[in-house]
Amino acid sequence: EVQLVESGGGLVQAGGSLRLSCAASGFSFDDYAIAWFRQAPGKSREGVSCIFSRHHITHDRDSVKGRFTISTDNAKTTVYLQMSSLKPEDTAVYYCAAVRATGDCTIKSTFYYDYWGRGTQVTVSS
């Protein structure tokens, strides 16, 4: 059974940093694309970053490039989202998602992903 459990969210001041973790089980990272999405109040869920680790592929949305980094641990059981230079507009619930894939990942659509965690709240104060 595929399971995704997010952690690491919290309240931080603008300019600060947080590292989100997604503990994954029930599948091999080499065969799955894994992504972080976020959803702010009143807005649709949007893709933030994704990774297909077997091919060392990552994609980030433009607004987080240079500030957020997605990575996996050596054991390939946890996906991280290192977030720095946080802005109030980064405030959202952050979700981890996964889908069996063959060569790439995407942040363009929530429908692409089959498995989701419950999310972790990130709040950035100004």
Tab-separated table of N, CA, C and O in Angstrom:
chain	number	residue	atom	x	y	z
A	1	GLU	N	0.839	-1.190	0.000
A	1	GLU	CA	0.000	0.000	0.000
A	1	GLU	C	0.881	1.248	0.000
A	1	GLU	O	1.756	1.405	0.839
A	2	VAL	N	0.617	2.116	-0.949
A	2	VAL	CA	1.360	3.372	-1.023
A	2	VAL	C	0.865	4.322	0.058
A	2	VAL	O	-0.333	4.551	0.196
A	3	GLN	N	1.811	4.852	0.823
A	3	GLN	CA	1.480	5.837	1.850
A	3	GLN	C	2.441	7.004	1.777
A	3	GLN	O	3.641	6.821	1.560
A	4	LEU	N	1.893	8.197	1.960
A	4	LEU	CA	2.677	9.432	1.955
A	4	LEU	C	2.289	10.234	3.188
A	4	LEU	O	1.104	10.508	3.398
A	5	VAL	N	3.264	10.615	3.985
A	5	VAL	CA	2.987	11.376	5.202
A	5	VAL	C	3.889	12.599	5.241
A	5	VAL	O	5.117	12.474	5.319
A	6	GLU	N	3.273	13.780	5.186
A	6	GLU	CA	4.030	15.021	5.202
A	6	GLU	C	4.277	15.495	6.630
A	6	GLU	O	3.469	15.242	7.532
A	7	SER	N	5.370	16.222	6.808
A	7	SER	CA	5.670	16.859	8.084
A	7	SER	C	6.598	18.033	7.840
A	7	SER	O	7.122	18.195	6.730
A	8	GLY	N	6.789	18.849	8.876
A	8	GLY	CA	7.739	19.942	8.781
A	8	GLY	C	7.140	21.320	8.584
A	8	GLY	O	7.864	22.315	8.564
A	9	GLY	N	5.836	21.381	8.418
A	9	GLY	CA	5.211	22.683	8.254
A	9	GLY	C	5.224	23.485	9.548
A	9	GLY	O	5.586	22.976	10.608
A	10	GLY	N	4.841	24.749	9.448
A	10	GLY	CA	4.798	25.593	10.635
A	10	GLY	C	4.652	27.044	10.274
A	10	GLY	O	4.361	27.395	9.121
A	11	LEU	N	4.869	27.893	11.282
A	11	LEU	CA	4.794	29.339	11.112
A	11	LEU	C	6.207	29.902	11.056
A	11	LEU	O	7.033	29.606	11.919
A	12	VAL	N	6.466	30.711	10.043
A	12	VAL	CA	7.798	31.294	9.877
A	12	VAL	C	7.646	32.722	9.371
A	12	VAL	O	6.671	33.049	8.687
A	13	GLN	N	8.596	33.569	9.707
A	13	GLN	CA	8.571	34.931	9.209
A	13	GLN	C	9.066	34.995	7.774
A	13	GLN	O	9.844	34.126	7.327
A	14	ALA	N	8.636	36.000	7.068
A	14	ALA	CA	9.103	36.203	5.696
A	14	ALA	C	10.625	36.269	5.678
A	14	ALA	O	11.244	36.891	6.547
A	15	GLY	N	11.203	35.603	4.691
A	15	GLY	CA	12.653	35.519	4.593
A	15	GLY	C	13.237	34.298	5.270
A	15	GLY	O	14.420	33.985	5.080
A	16	GLY	N	12.427	33.609	6.037
A	16	GLY	CA	12.886	32.427	6.755
A	16	GLY	C	12.873	31.170	5.902
A	16	GLY	O	12.586	31.215	4.699
A	17	SER	N	13.181	30.043	6.554
A	17	SER	CA	13.295	28.768	5.862
A	17	SER	C	12.537	27.677	6.601
A	17	SER	O	12.351	27.751	7.819
A	18	LEU	N	12.105	26.693	5.842
A	18	LEU	CA	11.502	25.479	6.384
A	18	LEU	C	11.900	24.316	5.500
A	18	LEU	O	12.123	24.501	4.293
A	19	ARG	N	11.961	23.135	6.083
A	19	ARG	CA	12.162	21.937	5.282
A	19	ARG	C	10.997	20.994	5.519
A	19	ARG	O	10.767	20.537	6.643
A	20	LEU	N	10.276	20.717	4.452
A	20	LEU	CA	9.176	19.763	4.508
A	20	LEU	C	9.693	18.371	4.186
A	20	LEU	O	10.607	18.210	3.371
A	21	SER	N	9.107	17.379	4.824
A	21	SER	CA	9.445	15.986	4.568
A	21	SER	C	8.198	15.226	4.143
A	21	SER	O	7.111	15.488	4.648
A	22	CYS	N	8.389	14.289	3.247
A	22	CYS	CA	7.321	13.381	2.824
A	22	CYS	C	7.863	11.969	3.004
A	22	CYS	O	8.698	11.520	2.209
A	23	ALA	N	7.399	11.305	4.043
A	23	ALA	CA	7.809	9.930	4.293
A	23	ALA	C	6.965	9.005	3.434
A	23	ALA	O	5.733	9.005	3.535
A	24	ALA	N	7.632	8.258	2.575
A	24	ALA	CA	6.922	7.424	1.608
A	24	ALA	C	7.152	5.950	1.883
A	24	ALA	O	8.246	5.557	2.296
A	25	SER	N	6.152	5.140	1.638
A	25	SER	CA	6.278	3.693	1.789
A	25	SER	C	5.363	2.993	0.804
A	25	SER	O	4.414	3.583	0.293
A	26	GLY	N	5.708	1.743	0.516
A	26	GLY	CA	4.870	0.937	-0.360
A	26	GLY	C	5.244	0.975	-1.820
A	26	GLY	O	4.551	0.370	-2.652
A	27	PHE	N	6.337	1.669	-2.160
A	27	PHE	CA	6.758	1.716	-3.559
A	27	PHE	C	8.229	2.099	-3.637
A	27	PHE	O	8.819	2.575	-2.675
A	28	SER	N	8.793	1.893	-4.827
A	28	SER	CA	10.187	2.246	-5.072
A	28	SER	C	10.279	3.609	-5.733
A	28	SER	O	9.608	3.873	-6.730
A	29	PHE	N	11.130	4.464	-5.207
A	29	PHE	CA	11.299	5.792	-5.786
A	29	PHE	C	11.757	5.718	-7.245
A	29	PHE	O	11.484	6.626	-8.025
A	30	ASP	N	12.465	4.675	-7.608
A	30	ASP	CA	12.977	4.580	-8.969
A	30	ASP	C	11.858	4.428	-10.000
A	30	ASP	O	12.072	4.666	-11.183
A	31	ASP	N	10.679	4.017	-9.566
A	31	ASP	CA	9.575	3.763	-10.486
A	31	ASP	C	8.446	4.779	-10.365
A	31	ASP	O	7.412	4.636	-11.025
A	32	TYR	N	8.627	5.790	-9.521
A	32	TYR	CA	7.556	6.735	-9.259
A	32	TYR	C	8.032	8.177	-9.405
A	32	TYR	O	9.153	8.512	-9.048
A	33	ALA	N	7.148	8.992	-9.937
A	33	ALA	CA	7.326	10.436	-9.886
A	33	ALA	C	6.689	10.938	-8.597
A	33	ALA	O	5.595	10.495	-8.225
A	34	ILE	N	7.372	11.858	-7.932
A	34	ILE	CA	6.887	12.386	-6.658
A	34	ILE	C	6.896	13.907	-6.746
A	34	ILE	O	7.844	14.492	-7.283
A	35	ALA	N	5.848	14.516	-6.239
A	35	ALA	CA	5.724	15.965	-6.369
A	35	ALA	C	5.215	16.591	-5.082
A	35	ALA	O	4.588	15.936	-4.249
A	36	TRP	N	5.487	17.867	-4.964
A	36	TRP	CA	4.890	18.710	-3.938
A	36	TRP	C	3.907	19.663	-4.625
A	36	TRP	O	4.254	20.314	-5.606
A	37	PHE	N	2.702	19.711	-4.089
A	37	PHE	CA	1.691	20.672	-4.505
A	37	PHE	C	1.337	21.533	-3.295
A	37	PHE	O	1.653	21.172	-2.153
A	38	ARG	N	0.672	22.643	-3.546
A	38	ARG	CA	0.207	23.470	-2.447
A	38	ARG	C	-1.151	24.070	-2.780
A	38	ARG	O	-1.489	24.245	-3.952
A	39	GLN	N	-1.888	24.365	-1.732
A	39	GLN	CA	-3.205	24.962	-1.926
A	39	GLN	C	-3.428	26.026	-0.861
A	39	GLN	O	-3.458	25.727	0.333
A	40	ALA	N	-3.575	27.258	-1.321
A	40	ALA	CA	-3.868	28.385	-0.447
A	40	ALA	C	-5.379	28.527	-0.306
A	40	ALA	O	-6.138	28.071	-1.168
A	41	PRO	N	-5.838	29.163	0.764
A	41	PRO	CA	-7.289	29.323	0.958
A	41	PRO	C	-7.939	30.005	-0.231
A	41	PRO	O	-7.459	31.043	-0.710
A	42	GLY	N	-9.010	29.414	-0.739
A	42	GLY	CA	-9.745	29.997	-1.851
A	42	GLY	C	-9.103	29.836	-3.207
A	42	GLY	O	-9.607	30.377	-4.202
A	43	LYS	N	-8.011	29.106	-3.275
A	43	LYS	CA	-7.311	28.928	-4.553
A	43	LYS	C	-7.228	27.453	-4.915
A	43	LYS	O	-7.377	26.583	-4.060
A	44	SER	N	-6.979	27.178	-6.168
A	44	SER	CA	-6.836	25.799	-6.608
A	44	SER	C	-5.455	25.273	-6.219
A	44	SER	O	-4.524	26.038	-5.977
A	45	ARG	N	-5.362	23.960	-6.183
A	45	ARG	CA	-4.089	23.333	-5.850
A	45	ARG	C	-3.119	23.506	-7.015
A	45	ARG	O	-3.480	23.286	-8.173
A	46	GLU	N	-1.874	23.872	-6.709
A	46	GLU	CA	-0.887	24.101	-7.755
A	46	GLU	C	0.391	23.325	-7.489
A	46	GLU	O	0.777	23.120	-6.326
A	47	GLY	N	1.036	22.922	-8.573
A	47	GLY	CA	2.283	22.189	-8.449
A	47	GLY	C	3.429	23.102	-8.060
A	47	GLY	O	3.514	24.235	-8.537
A	48	VAL	N	4.300	22.599	-7.211
A	48	VAL	CA	5.452	23.375	-6.736
A	48	VAL	C	6.748	22.801	-7.300
A	48	VAL	O	7.498	23.495	-7.975
A	49	SER	N	7.012	21.546	-7.013
A	49	SER	CA	8.226	20.881	-7.475
A	49	SER	C	7.951	19.393	-7.628
A	49	SER	O	7.076	18.854	-6.949
A	50	CYS	N	8.705	18.752	-8.513
A	50	CYS	CA	8.576	17.302	-8.651
A	50	CYS	C	9.945	16.708	-8.928
A	50	CYS	O	10.882	17.405	-9.335
A	51	ILE	N	10.026	15.376	-8.727
A	51	ILE	CA	11.285	14.671	-8.931
A	51	ILE	C	11.019	13.273	-9.465
A	51	ILE	O	10.068	12.604	-9.051
A	52	PHE	N	11.855	12.881	-10.434
A	52	PHE	CA	11.899	11.491	-10.879
A	52	PHE	C	13.335	11.072	-10.648
A	52	PHE	O	14.216	11.360	-11.460
A	53	SER	N	13.567	10.415	-9.541
A	53	SER	CA	14.929	10.271	-9.038
A	53	SER	C	15.793	9.357	-9.892
A	53	SER	O	17.013	9.565	-9.988
A	54	ARG	N	15.196	8.338	-10.527
A	54	ARG	CA	16.006	7.411	-11.301
A	54	ARG	C	16.754	8.132	-12.430
A	54	ARG	O	17.875	7.771	-12.761
A	55	HIS	N	16.135	9.151	-12.996
A	55	HIS	CA	16.772	9.900	-14.081
A	55	HIS	C	17.278	11.267	-13.619
A	55	HIS	O	17.665	12.092	-14.442
A	56	HIS	N	17.259	11.472	-12.307
A	56	HIS	CA	17.758	12.729	-11.740
A	56	HIS	C	17.071	13.944	-12.364
A	56	HIS	O	17.705	14.958	-12.678
A	57	ILE	N	15.773	13.842	-12.539
A	57	ILE	CA	14.993	14.913	-13.145
A	57	ILE	C	14.189	15.630	-12.072
A	57	ILE	O	13.571	14.992	-11.216
A	58	THR	N	14.216	16.952	-12.098
A	58	THR	CA	13.357	17.757	-11.233
A	58	THR	C	12.752	18.894	-12.046
A	58	THR	O	13.330	19.311	-13.059
A	59	HIS	N	11.601	19.366	-11.612
A	59	HIS	CA	10.957	20.541	-12.208
A	59	HIS	C	10.417	21.402	-11.076
A	59	HIS	O	9.933	20.878	-10.067
A	60	ASP	N	10.496	22.709	-11.239
A	60	ASP	CA	9.994	23.653	-10.239
A	60	ASP	C	9.135	24.705	-10.925
A	60	ASP	O	9.422	25.114	-12.044
A	61	ARG	N	8.121	25.193	-10.199
A	61	ARG	CA	7.352	26.306	-10.777
A	61	ARG	C	8.215	27.552	-10.728
A	61	ARG	O	9.100	27.696	-9.863
A	62	ASP	N	7.975	28.464	-11.633
A	62	ASP	CA	8.838	29.632	-11.778
A	62	ASP	C	8.958	30.434	-10.491
A	62	ASP	O	10.038	30.943	-10.158
A	63	SER	N	7.875	30.564	-9.756
A	63	SER	CA	7.882	31.435	-8.588
A	63	SER	C	8.727	30.906	-7.426
A	63	SER	O	8.991	31.649	-6.484
A	64	VAL	N	9.151	29.640	-7.498
A	64	VAL	CA	9.968	29.102	-6.406
A	64	VAL	C	11.388	28.779	-6.847
A	64	VAL	O	12.208	28.367	-6.014
A	65	LYS	N	11.668	28.945	-8.131
A	65	LYS	CA	13.019	28.640	-8.615
A	65	LYS	C	14.048	29.505	-7.897
A	65	LYS	O	13.865	30.711	-7.746
A	66	GLY	N	15.121	28.859	-7.451
A	66	GLY	CA	16.150	29.559	-6.706
A	66	GLY	C	15.863	29.670	-5.222
A	66	GLY	O	16.733	30.079	-4.452
A	67	ARG	N	14.648	29.313	-4.816
A	67	ARG	CA	14.290	29.377	-3.387
A	67	ARG	C	13.962	28.000	-2.814
A	67	ARG	O	14.246	27.744	-1.650
A	68	PHE	N	13.329	27.148	-3.589
A	68	PHE	CA	12.927	25.814	-3.133
A	68	PHE	C	13.765	24.757	-3.831
A	68	PHE	O	14.079	24.894	-5.025
A	69	THR	N	14.062	23.681	-3.115
A	69	THR	CA	14.804	22.563	-3.691
A	69	THR	C	14.158	21.253	-3.270
A	69	THR	O	13.968	21.021	-2.066
A	70	ILE	N	13.846	20.415	-4.241
A	70	ILE	CA	13.299	19.093	-3.944
A	70	ILE	C	14.433	18.077	-4.008
A	70	ILE	O	15.321	18.166	-4.863
A	71	SER	N	14.404	17.111	-3.091
A	71	SER	CA	15.451	16.102	-3.069
A	71	SER	C	14.927	14.854	-2.362
A	71	SER	O	13.845	14.871	-1.768
A	72	THR	N	15.718	13.794	-2.451
A	72	THR	CA	15.396	12.564	-1.727
A	72	THR	C	16.571	12.196	-0.828
A	72	THR	O	17.707	12.622	-1.071
A	73	ASP	N	16.309	11.379	0.165
A	73	ASP	CA	17.402	10.880	1.000
A	73	ASP	C	18.071	9.694	0.310
A	73	ASP	O	17.561	9.164	-0.690
A	74	ASN	N	19.237	9.283	0.811
A	74	ASN	CA	19.982	8.209	0.160
A	74	ASN	C	19.220	6.889	0.164
A	74	ASN	O	19.354	6.085	-0.755
A	75	ALA	N	18.446	6.671	1.186
A	75	ALA	CA	17.675	5.430	1.271
A	75	ALA	C	16.444	5.468	0.386
A	75	ALA	O	15.765	4.442	0.224
A	76	LYS	N	16.150	6.639	-0.182
A	76	LYS	CA	14.993	6.825	-1.055
A	76	LYS	C	13.701	6.397	-0.362
A	76	LYS	O	12.904	5.599	-0.898
A	77	THR	N	13.532	6.927	0.834
A	77	THR	CA	12.271	6.709	1.544
A	77	THR	C	11.599	8.020	1.910
A	77	THR	O	10.455	8.028	2.351
A	78	THR	N	12.321	9.121	1.727
A	78	THR	CA	11.789	10.429	2.106
A	78	THR	C	12.106	11.447	1.011
A	78	THR	O	13.212	11.464	0.481
A	79	VAL	N	11.121	12.259	0.691
A	79	VAL	CA	11.302	13.367	-0.235
A	79	VAL	C	11.244	14.657	0.564
A	79	VAL	O	10.350	14.826	1.401
A	80	TYR	N	12.181	15.532	0.300
A	80	TYR	CA	12.250	16.786	1.031
A	80	TYR	C	11.910	17.960	0.105
A	80	TYR	O	12.138	17.900	-1.105
A	81	LEU	N	11.398	19.001	0.701
A	81	LEU	CA	11.256	20.271	0.014
A	81	LEU	C	11.900	21.318	0.916
A	81	LEU	O	11.323	21.708	1.940
A	82	GLN	N	13.111	21.717	0.553
A	82	GLN	CA	13.807	22.759	1.292
A	82	GLN	C	13.331	24.110	0.758
A	82	GLN	O	13.484	24.391	-0.427
A	83	MET	N	12.758	24.908	1.646
A	83	MET	CA	12.203	26.189	1.242
A	83	MET	C	12.948	27.303	1.957
A	83	MET	O	13.064	27.295	3.184
A	84	SER	N	13.460	28.253	1.202
A	84	SER	CA	14.160	29.387	1.781
A	84	SER	C	13.617	30.676	1.191
A	84	SER	O	12.868	30.660	0.219
A	85	SER	N	14.006	31.799	1.776
A	85	SER	CA	13.514	33.111	1.351
A	85	SER	C	11.996	33.089	1.211
A	85	SER	O	11.442	33.558	0.215
A	86	LEU	N	11.350	32.544	2.204
A	86	LEU	CA	9.899	32.373	2.129
A	86	LEU	C	9.175	33.714	2.097
A	86	LEU	O	9.614	34.697	2.714
A	87	LYS	N	8.065	33.721	1.373
A	87	LYS	CA	7.249	34.917	1.199
A	87	LYS	C	5.833	34.636	1.709
A	87	LYS	O	5.401	33.478	1.723
A	88	PRO	N	5.100	35.657	2.088
A	88	PRO	CA	3.718	35.444	2.535
A	88	PRO	C	2.875	34.695	1.503
A	88	PRO	O	2.001	33.910	1.888
A	89	GLU	N	3.154	34.906	0.225
A	89	GLU	CA	2.385	34.207	-0.804
A	89	GLU	C	2.716	32.720	-0.901
A	89	GLU	O	2.059	31.999	-1.651
A	90	ASP	N	3.702	32.259	-0.163
A	90	ASP	CA	3.974	30.814	-0.089
A	90	ASP	C	3.078	30.125	0.937
A	90	ASP	O	3.097	28.895	1.045
A	91	THR	N	2.301	30.901	1.681
A	91	THR	CA	1.396	30.329	2.676
A	91	THR	C	0.374	29.424	2.009
A	91	THR	O	-0.316	29.828	1.074
A	92	ALA	N	0.300	28.188	2.480
A	92	ALA	CA	-0.596	27.192	1.890
A	92	ALA	C	-0.481	25.891	2.663
A	92	ALA	O	0.424	25.726	3.493
A	93	VAL	N	-1.376	24.976	2.359
A	93	VAL	CA	-1.199	23.591	2.778
A	93	VAL	C	-0.389	22.911	1.681
A	93	VAL	O	-0.738	22.997	0.499
A	94	TYR	N	0.680	22.245	2.062
A	94	TYR	CA	1.570	21.587	1.112
A	94	TYR	C	1.309	20.084	1.149
A	94	TYR	O	1.287	19.468	2.219
A	95	TYR	N	1.124	19.519	-0.048
A	95	TYR	CA	0.810	18.109	-0.202
A	95	TYR	C	1.909	17.396	-0.988
A	95	TYR	O	2.453	17.948	-1.954
A	96	CYS	N	2.147	16.170	-0.596
A	96	CYS	CA	3.030	15.279	-1.332
A	96	CYS	C	2.163	14.352	-2.183
A	96	CYS	O	1.098	13.895	-1.722
A	97	ALA	N	2.612	14.073	-3.415
A	97	ALA	CA	1.848	13.223	-4.318
A	97	ALA	C	2.788	12.301	-5.074
A	97	ALA	O	3.956	12.643	-5.289
A	98	ALA	N	2.275	11.148	-5.503
A	98	ALA	CA	3.106	10.178	-6.208
A	98	ALA	C	2.296	9.444	-7.270
A	98	ALA	O	1.076	9.293	-7.153
A	99	VAL	N	3.002	8.999	-8.304
A	99	VAL	CA	2.388	8.195	-9.356
A	99	VAL	C	3.465	7.338	-10.007
A	99	VAL	O	4.613	7.775	-10.131
A	100	ARG	N	3.083	6.135	-10.403
A	100	ARG	CA	4.037	5.291	-11.136
A	100	ARG	C	4.364	5.991	-12.457
A	100	ARG	O	3.459	6.459	-13.167
A	101	ALA	N	5.645	6.063	-12.787
A	101	ALA	CA	6.070	6.792	-13.988
A	101	ALA	C	7.221	6.054	-14.661
A	101	ALA	O	7.799	5.133	-14.092
A	102	THR	N	7.517	6.496	-15.895
A	102	THR	CA	8.572	5.810	-16.643
A	102	THR	C	9.793	6.674	-16.889
A	102	THR	O	10.877	6.142	-17.118
A	103	GLY	N	9.656	7.997	-16.859
A	103	GLY	CA	10.836	8.766	-17.195
A	103	GLY	C	10.860	10.220	-16.795
A	103	GLY	O	11.897	10.877	-16.940
A	104	ASP	N	9.756	10.737	-16.277
A	104	ASP	CA	9.715	12.165	-15.988
A	104	ASP	C	8.666	12.428	-14.907
A	104	ASP	O	7.999	11.510	-14.431
A	105	CYS	N	8.550	13.681	-14.526
A	105	CYS	CA	7.514	14.071	-13.582
A	105	CYS	C	6.908	15.375	-14.089
A	105	CYS	O	7.449	15.999	-15.004
A	106	THR	N	5.812	15.772	-13.501
A	106	THR	CA	5.175	17.012	-13.910
A	106	THR	C	4.549	17.706	-12.717
A	106	THR	O	4.162	17.057	-11.741
A	107	ILE	N	4.475	19.043	-12.804
A	107	ILE	CA	3.766	19.808	-11.781
A	107	ILE	C	2.572	20.527	-12.397
A	107	ILE	O	1.982	21.395	-11.798
A	108	LYS	N	2.228	20.138	-13.621
A	108	LYS	CA	1.190	20.847	-14.358
A	108	LYS	C	-0.224	20.430	-13.989
A	108	LYS	O	-1.171	21.179	-14.246
A	109	SER	N	-0.382	19.238	-13.409
A	109	SER	CA	-1.742	18.776	-13.155
A	109	SER	C	-1.816	17.890	-11.932
A	109	SER	O	-0.987	17.001	-11.748
A	110	THR	N	-2.841	18.123	-11.109
A	110	THR	CA	-3.076	17.226	-9.979
A	110	THR	C	-3.608	15.886	-10.448
A	110	THR	O	-3.414	14.875	-9.781
A	111	PHE	N	-4.272	15.858	-11.609
A	111	PHE	CA	-4.906	14.624	-12.077
A	111	PHE	C	-3.896	13.551	-12.445
A	111	PHE	O	-4.240	12.368	-12.528
A	112	TYR	N	-2.659	13.951	-12.701
A	112	TYR	CA	-1.613	12.998	-13.078
A	112	TYR	C	-1.260	12.075	-11.922
A	112	TYR	O	-0.812	10.956	-12.130
A	113	TYR	N	-1.473	12.528	-10.688
A	113	TYR	CA	-0.999	11.802	-9.516
A	113	TYR	C	-2.095	10.956	-8.880
A	113	TYR	O	-3.235	11.398	-8.725
A	114	ASP	N	-1.728	9.732	-8.508
A	114	ASP	CA	-2.690	8.775	-7.958
A	114	ASP	C	-2.734	8.771	-6.439
A	114	ASP	O	-3.756	8.399	-5.855
A	115	TYR	N	-1.631	9.120	-5.817
A	115	TYR	CA	-1.538	8.992	-4.359
A	115	TYR	C	-1.209	10.340	-3.741
A	115	TYR	O	-0.363	11.083	-4.255
A	116	TRP	N	-1.858	10.615	-2.622
A	116	TRP	CA	-1.695	11.915	-1.955
A	116	TRP	C	-1.571	11.752	-0.453
A	116	TRP	O	-2.205	10.870	0.149
A	117	GLY	N	-0.766	12.618	0.145
A	117	GLY	CA	-0.743	12.714	1.587
A	117	GLY	C	-1.826	13.663	2.060
A	117	GLY	O	-2.579	14.227	1.263
A	118	ARG	N	-1.887	13.859	3.375
A	118	ARG	CA	-2.934	14.709	3.946
A	118	ARG	C	-2.530	16.167	4.031
A	118	ARG	O	-3.381	17.026	4.312
A	119	GLY	N	-1.269	16.455	3.842
A	119	GLY	CA	-0.831	17.837	3.817
A	119	GLY	C	-0.244	18.338	5.111
A	119	GLY	O	-0.487	17.785	6.188
A	120	THR	N	0.533	19.413	5.004
A	120	THR	CA	1.109	20.088	6.163
A	120	THR	C	1.009	21.589	5.924
A	120	THR	O	1.284	22.067	4.819
A	121	GLN	N	0.604	22.331	6.948
A	121	GLN	CA	0.358	23.760	6.802
A	121	GLN	C	1.657	24.544	6.907
A	121	GLN	O	2.441	24.355	7.839
A	122	VAL	N	1.852	25.447	5.951
A	122	VAL	CA	2.965	26.395	5.997
A	122	VAL	C	2.367	27.797	6.026
A	122	VAL	O	1.571	28.149	5.147
A	123	THR	N	2.741	28.563	7.027
A	123	THR	CA	2.267	29.933	7.152
A	123	THR	C	3.458	30.861	7.250
A	123	THR	O	4.313	30.692	8.114
A	124	VAL	N	3.497	31.831	6.337
A	124	VAL	CA	4.597	32.798	6.315
A	124	VAL	C	4.035	34.160	6.685
A	124	VAL	O	3.171	34.698	5.980
A	125	SER	N	4.519	34.712	7.779
A	125	SER	CA	4.032	36.018	8.224
A	125	SER	C	4.902	37.133	7.665
A	125	SER	O	6.104	36.968	7.456
A	126	SER	N	4.260	38.271	7.435
A	126	SER	CA	5.001	39.410	6.844
A	126	SER	C	5.630	40.274	7.924
A	126	SER	O	5.370	40.126	9.095
